[in-house]
């Protein structure tokens, strides 16, 4: 290239630059759009395409996996059962000072709630829920289910003695039901239809006049209609005794039944009500507290009331407290009695055993990984199969193998007796205790230590060791100062992996752990399938999950989840 | 460590060289022995879990196939085998198809929230099984999936997904993008490109991911115990009940069969891995 052409070229370039500078607009793409915009658009399309490919799986996992985990977290604090089963009692107890037994009003609220709960057959569920907090409450609720009909019976008899019409369902319907509902119900009864009876409606105004009676009657009517197998109609059934109790309480509280005029109420019902109102003053009062104490002594004692009050919130920290051996009592948070502290012990044992297993895996895994990474590839690939085969073998197979080996009449004990190391009558107990769990789990988790260690050690150049030795280091110094520090990331990765897997183990401890070698997971499973204390299971699970997620985060920081390798 | 001792090695070095090999041998023994021991015990003629004197004397009378016969004729075991064989393949199919798509999405150059998405996709592998099982039990009972075939299949598919994601993304790392561009420039539409160009190349990764997902479902016992009902009792579940309650050596026969199955699967995965490494020139072996 001659000097002249070079000069021309540089001149042309300078002109082009001037042209560019003169152009005020941004750089344009071929289609005339600004280049930046078009690039952004292409990038956005690319992002959307990537997301569209990921979306099906993400949605699938959110539904099948993430939602269940969130549900478990929710269950660990959820406690709606108390306020759903005993709504009136919970409200009435809000102002209770928890020093003396509750007033008659609160007992009345309990009577209405309990009767509705018994008819819906949910009182035993509440009993077992509260039994987690205070032993013995479950039987009180069961017994109350059988005795609830006694509550208000005295008043029912007195009302019926006064006027037998009170026994008639029609009397109550005339007083309580919405005229529109009565018409609808009659139309429904006239047709032979499969459909359910129209949902009961209270007469307008009745709730203001007789608040407790209206409430109690409504829950009676709805409970009848809600019966799953053969729903009943309030038009054919005499109300519960607790409805009579409510009527007595409303009338003796001075409900202004005299003022009732107007079309909503049938005249005859009003007259009957007025007669009853005049008569209640002469009724023999029934002591509700005594009635409940007759059903079960527990109702005349403090614990059940304080427990209901303490656990009346729809959300509770109670399960979490129980999971760390604390309990919520009316006077605050307390540590449970010494002989009931099991969860902290279990968490501690899970930690200690997992750390032991992790340590053993490092001790056993390090030499193997070292050997594998320093042998010629062909030999090391052969030996790697000895590591991968246990890794691929079913967990149940390996666990049953250890059961076979470790039991008292098992292979190892037989061998020891045969050699003469152990007397036949003093066979070692290696199963159903912590030894069994540690040995079996070390074997099961060892490949998870060897594989990450091996993949790190493969990348350590052998020349470093040689260089160290040529500079005068002994074998030991070269290993300690040069090789070992480079293998630490592998140890870290392997340790976290083994530890994460170990603290959540369930199957192996269940089979070879006996009573002393079980982990927190076994307790979770016990609470789900045997004791049915799902809230506590969820709380224990949430704590374990939090622990694992912290470790997972650490693992991600140290190793990176993208770098997880299999095989 | 060098593979051969140099002629100038001191006695100490010699001792260490052989001592180290002996230690490694013992550890390999620890790894393999439990699995190997199960095999002869499964041919025990007695109802014992240990070697009888007859077996040690290699008396042919002491060996029999009765436990295998029991496995093949007992309706409980046969039902369990059938359940395992109907649950695992469907779960695998679900996780492989969804997982492969997502892995391709994740391997694009610009993926928003890649870290968070990856964390969610890998989480079924990290969260302890008992927690997944508890959560699924609670949630699936709410939506009516608890105790159903599809409940178990969905749960197992979720558990298998991380393995598919990990293996397929690992294969995609070495995938040459210019091949898809070349296909596109020759007029192939994206679907054709995927099935004719990309899929054949990443197939080894997909298959080994599928095998991992299959073995996850096939071996899984914790989740199926909680999510399934007696009608979904799988092989591992039956073994678990057997180990906990009525101990019968049939379990050892089943264990032996499963060891053989895992040897088969391991061979396939290893062959696939070596093939794909060789194709990409990553490994001389």
CSV table of N, CA and C in Angstrom, one decimal, chain A residues 66-124:
chain,number,residue,atom,x,y,z
A,66,UNK,N,-43.7,-27.2,45.7
A,66,UNK,CA,-43.5,-26.0,46.5
A,66,UNK,C,-44.8,-25.7,47.3
A,67,UNK,N,-46.0,-25.9,46.7
A,67,UNK,CA,-47.2,-25.7,47.4
A,67,UNK,C,-47.3,-26.6,48.6
A,68,UNK,N,-47.0,-27.9,48.5
A,68,UNK,CA,-47.0,-28.7,49.7
A,68,UNK,C,-46.1,-28.2,50.8
A,69,UNK,N,-44.9,-27.8,50.4
A,69,UNK,CA,-44.0,-27.3,51.5
A,69,UNK,C,-44.6,-26.1,52.2
A,70,UNK,N,-45.2,-25.1,51.4
A,70,UNK,CA,-45.8,-24.0,52.0
A,70,UNK,C,-47.0,-24.4,52.8
A,71,UNK,N,-47.8,-25.4,52.4
A,71,UNK,CA,-48.9,-25.9,53.2
A,71,UNK,C,-48.4,-26.4,54.5
A,72,UNK,N,-47.3,-27.1,54.5
A,72,UNK,CA,-46.7,-27.6,55.8
A,72,UNK,C,-46.3,-26.4,56.7
A,73,UNK,N,-45.7,-25.4,56.1
A,73,UNK,CA,-45.3,-24.2,56.9
A,73,UNK,C,-46.6,-23.6,57.5
A,74,UNK,N,-47.6,-23.5,56.7
A,74,UNK,CA,-48.9,-22.9,57.2
A,74,UNK,C,-49.4,-23.7,58.4
A,75,UNK,N,-49.4,-25.1,58.2
A,75,UNK,CA,-50.0,-25.9,59.2
A,75,UNK,C,-49.2,-25.8,60.5
A,76,UNK,N,-48.0,-25.4,60.5
A,76,UNK,CA,-47.2,-25.4,61.7
A,76,UNK,C,-47.7,-24.3,62.6
A,77,UNK,N,-48.4,-23.3,62.1
A,77,UNK,CA,-48.9,-22.2,63.0
A,77,UNK,C,-50.4,-22.1,63.0
A,78,UNK,N,-51.0,-22.9,62.1
A,78,UNK,CA,-52.5,-22.8,62.0
A,78,UNK,C,-53.2,-23.4,63.2
A,79,UNK,N,-54.2,-22.8,63.8
A,79,UNK,CA,-54.9,-23.3,65.0
A,79,UNK,C,-56.4,-22.9,64.9
A,80,UNK,N,-57.0,-22.9,63.7
A,80,UNK,CA,-58.3,-22.4,63.6
A,80,UNK,C,-59.3,-23.3,64.3
A,81,UNK,N,-58.9,-24.5,64.6
A,81,UNK,CA,-59.9,-25.5,65.1
A,81,UNK,C,-60.6,-25.1,66.4
A,82,UNK,N,-59.9,-24.4,67.3
A,82,UNK,CA,-60.5,-24.0,68.5
A,82,UNK,C,-61.6,-22.9,68.2
A,83,UNK,N,-61.2,-21.9,67.5
A,83,UNK,CA,-62.2,-20.8,67.3
A,83,UNK,C,-63.3,-21.2,66.3
A,84,UNK,N,-63.0,-22.3,65.5
A,84,UNK,CA,-64.1,-22.7,64.6
A,84,UNK,C,-65.1,-23.6,65.3
A,85,UNK,N,-64.6,-24.5,66.3
A,85,UNK,CA,-65.4,-25.4,67.0
A,85,UNK,C,-66.2,-24.7,68.1
A,86,UNK,N,-65.5,-23.8,68.8
A,86,UNK,CA,-66.2,-23.2,69.9
A,86,UNK,C,-66.2,-21.6,69.7
A,87,UNK,N,-66.9,-21.1,68.7
A,87,UNK,CA,-66.8,-19.7,68.4
A,87,UNK,C,-67.3,-18.8,69.5
A,88,UNK,N,-68.5,-19.2,70.1
A,88,UNK,CA,-69.1,-18.3,71.1
A,88,UNK,C,-68.2,-18.3,72.4
A,89,UNK,N,-67.7,-19.5,72.7
A,89,UNK,CA,-67.0,-19.7,74.0
A,89,UNK,C,-65.7,-18.8,73.8
A,90,UNK,N,-65.0,-18.9,72.7
A,90,UNK,CA,-63.8,-18.2,72.5
A,90,UNK,C,-64.0,-16.7,72.7
A,91,UNK,N,-65.2,-16.2,72.1
A,91,UNK,CA,-65.4,-14.7,72.3
A,91,UNK,C,-65.8,-14.4,73.7
A,92,UNK,N,-66.6,-15.3,74.4
A,92,UNK,CA,-66.9,-15.0,75.8
A,92,UNK,C,-65.7,-15.1,76.7
A,93,UNK,N,-64.7,-15.9,76.3
A,93,UNK,CA,-63.6,-16.0,77.2
A,93,UNK,C,-62.6,-14.9,77.1
A,94,UNK,N,-62.8,-14.0,76.1
A,94,UNK,CA,-61.8,-13.0,75.8
A,94,UNK,C,-61.6,-12.1,77.1
A,95,UNK,N,-62.7,-11.8,77.8
A,95,UNK,CA,-62.6,-10.9,78.9
A,95,UNK,C,-62.4,-11.7,80.2
A,96,UNK,N,-62.3,-13.0,80.2
A,96,UNK,CA,-62.2,-13.8,81.4
A,96,UNK,C,-60.9,-13.6,82.0
A,97,UNK,N,-60.9,-13.4,83.4
A,97,UNK,CA,-59.6,-13.1,84.0
A,97,UNK,C,-58.8,-14.3,84.4
A,98,UNK,N,-59.3,-15.5,84.2
A,98,UNK,CA,-58.6,-16.7,84.4
A,98,UNK,C,-58.2,-16.9,85.9
A,99,UNK,N,-58.9,-16.2,86.8
A,99,UNK,CA,-58.6,-16.4,88.2
A,99,UNK,C,-59.7,-17.3,88.9
A,100,UNK,N,-61.0,-17.0,88.6
A,100,UNK,CA,-62.0,-17.9,89.1
A,100,UNK,C,-62.6,-18.7,87.9
A,101,UNK,N,-63.4,-19.7,88.3
A,101,UNK,CA,-64.1,-20.4,87.2
A,101,UNK,C,-65.0,-19.5,86.4
A,102,UNK,N,-65.2,-19.7,85.2
A,102,UNK,CA,-66.0,-18.8,84.3
A,102,UNK,C,-67.4,-18.6,84.8
A,103,UNK,N,-68.1,-17.5,84.4
A,103,UNK,CA,-69.4,-17.3,84.8
A,103,UNK,C,-70.4,-18.2,84.1
A,104,UNK,N,-71.7,-18.1,84.5
A,104,UNK,CA,-72.7,-18.9,83.8
A,104,UNK,C,-72.9,-18.5,82.4
A,105,UNK,N,-72.6,-17.3,82.0
A,105,UNK,CA,-72.7,-16.8,80.6
A,105,UNK,C,-71.8,-17.6,79.8
A,106,UNK,N,-70.6,-17.8,80.3
A,106,UNK,CA,-69.6,-18.5,79.5
A,106,UNK,C,-70.0,-20.0,79.4
A,107,UNK,N,-70.5,-20.6,80.5
A,107,UNK,CA,-71.0,-21.9,80.4
A,107,UNK,C,-72.1,-22.1,79.4
A,108,UNK,N,-73.0,-21.1,79.3
A,108,UNK,CA,-74.0,-21.1,78.3
A,108,UNK,C,-73.5,-21.1,76.9
A,109,UNK,N,-72.5,-20.2,76.7
A,109,UNK,CA,-71.9,-20.2,75.4
A,109,UNK,C,-71.2,-21.5,75.0
A,110,UNK,N,-70.6,-22.1,76.0
A,110,UNK,CA,-70.0,-23.5,75.8
A,110,UNK,C,-71.1,-24.5,75.5
A,111,UNK,N,-72.2,-24.4,76.2
A,111,UNK,CA,-73.3,-25.3,75.9
A,111,UNK,C,-73.8,-25.3,74.4
A,112,UNK,N,-74.0,-24.0,73.9
A,112,UNK,CA,-74.4,-23.9,72.5
A,112,UNK,C,-73.3,-24.5,71.6
A,113,UNK,N,-72.1,-24.0,71.8
A,113,UNK,CA,-71.0,-24.5,70.9
A,113,UNK,C,-70.8,-26.0,70.9
A,114,UNK,N,-70.9,-26.5,72.1
A,114,UNK,CA,-70.6,-27.9,72.2
A,114,UNK,C,-71.7,-28.8,71.6
A,115,UNK,N,-72.9,-28.3,71.8
A,115,UNK,CA,-74.0,-29.1,71.2
A,115,UNK,C,-73.9,-29.1,69.7
A,116,UNK,N,-73.6,-27.9,69.1
A,116,UNK,CA,-73.5,-27.9,67.6
A,116,UNK,C,-72.3,-28.8,67.2
A,117,UNK,N,-71.2,-28.7,68.0
A,117,UNK,CA,-70.0,-29.5,67.7
A,117,UNK,C,-70.3,-31.0,67.8
A,118,UNK,N,-71.0,-31.4,68.8
A,118,UNK,CA,-71.4,-32.8,69.0
A,118,UNK,C,-72.2,-33.3,67.8
A,119,UNK,N,-73.2,-32.5,67.4
A,119,UNK,CA,-74.0,-32.9,66.3
A,119,UNK,C,-73.2,-33.0,65.0
A,120,UNK,N,-72.2,-32.2,64.9
A,120,UNK,CA,-71.4,-32.3,63.6
A,120,UNK,C,-70.2,-33.3,63.8
A,121,UNK,N,-70.2,-33.9,65.0
A,121,UNK,CA,-69.2,-34.9,65.4
A,121,UNK,C,-67.8,-34.3,65.2
A,122,UNK,N,-67.5,-33.1,65.6
A,122,UNK,CA,-66.2,-32.6,65.5
A,122,UNK,C,-65.6,-32.3,66.9
A,123,UNK,N,-66.4,-32.6,68.0
A,123,UNK,CA,-65.9,-32.3,69.3
A,123,UNK,C,-64.7,-33.1,69.7
A,124,UNK,N,-64.6,-34.4,69.2
A,124,UNK,CA,-63.5,-35.2,69.6
A,124,UNK,C,-62.2,-34.8,68.9
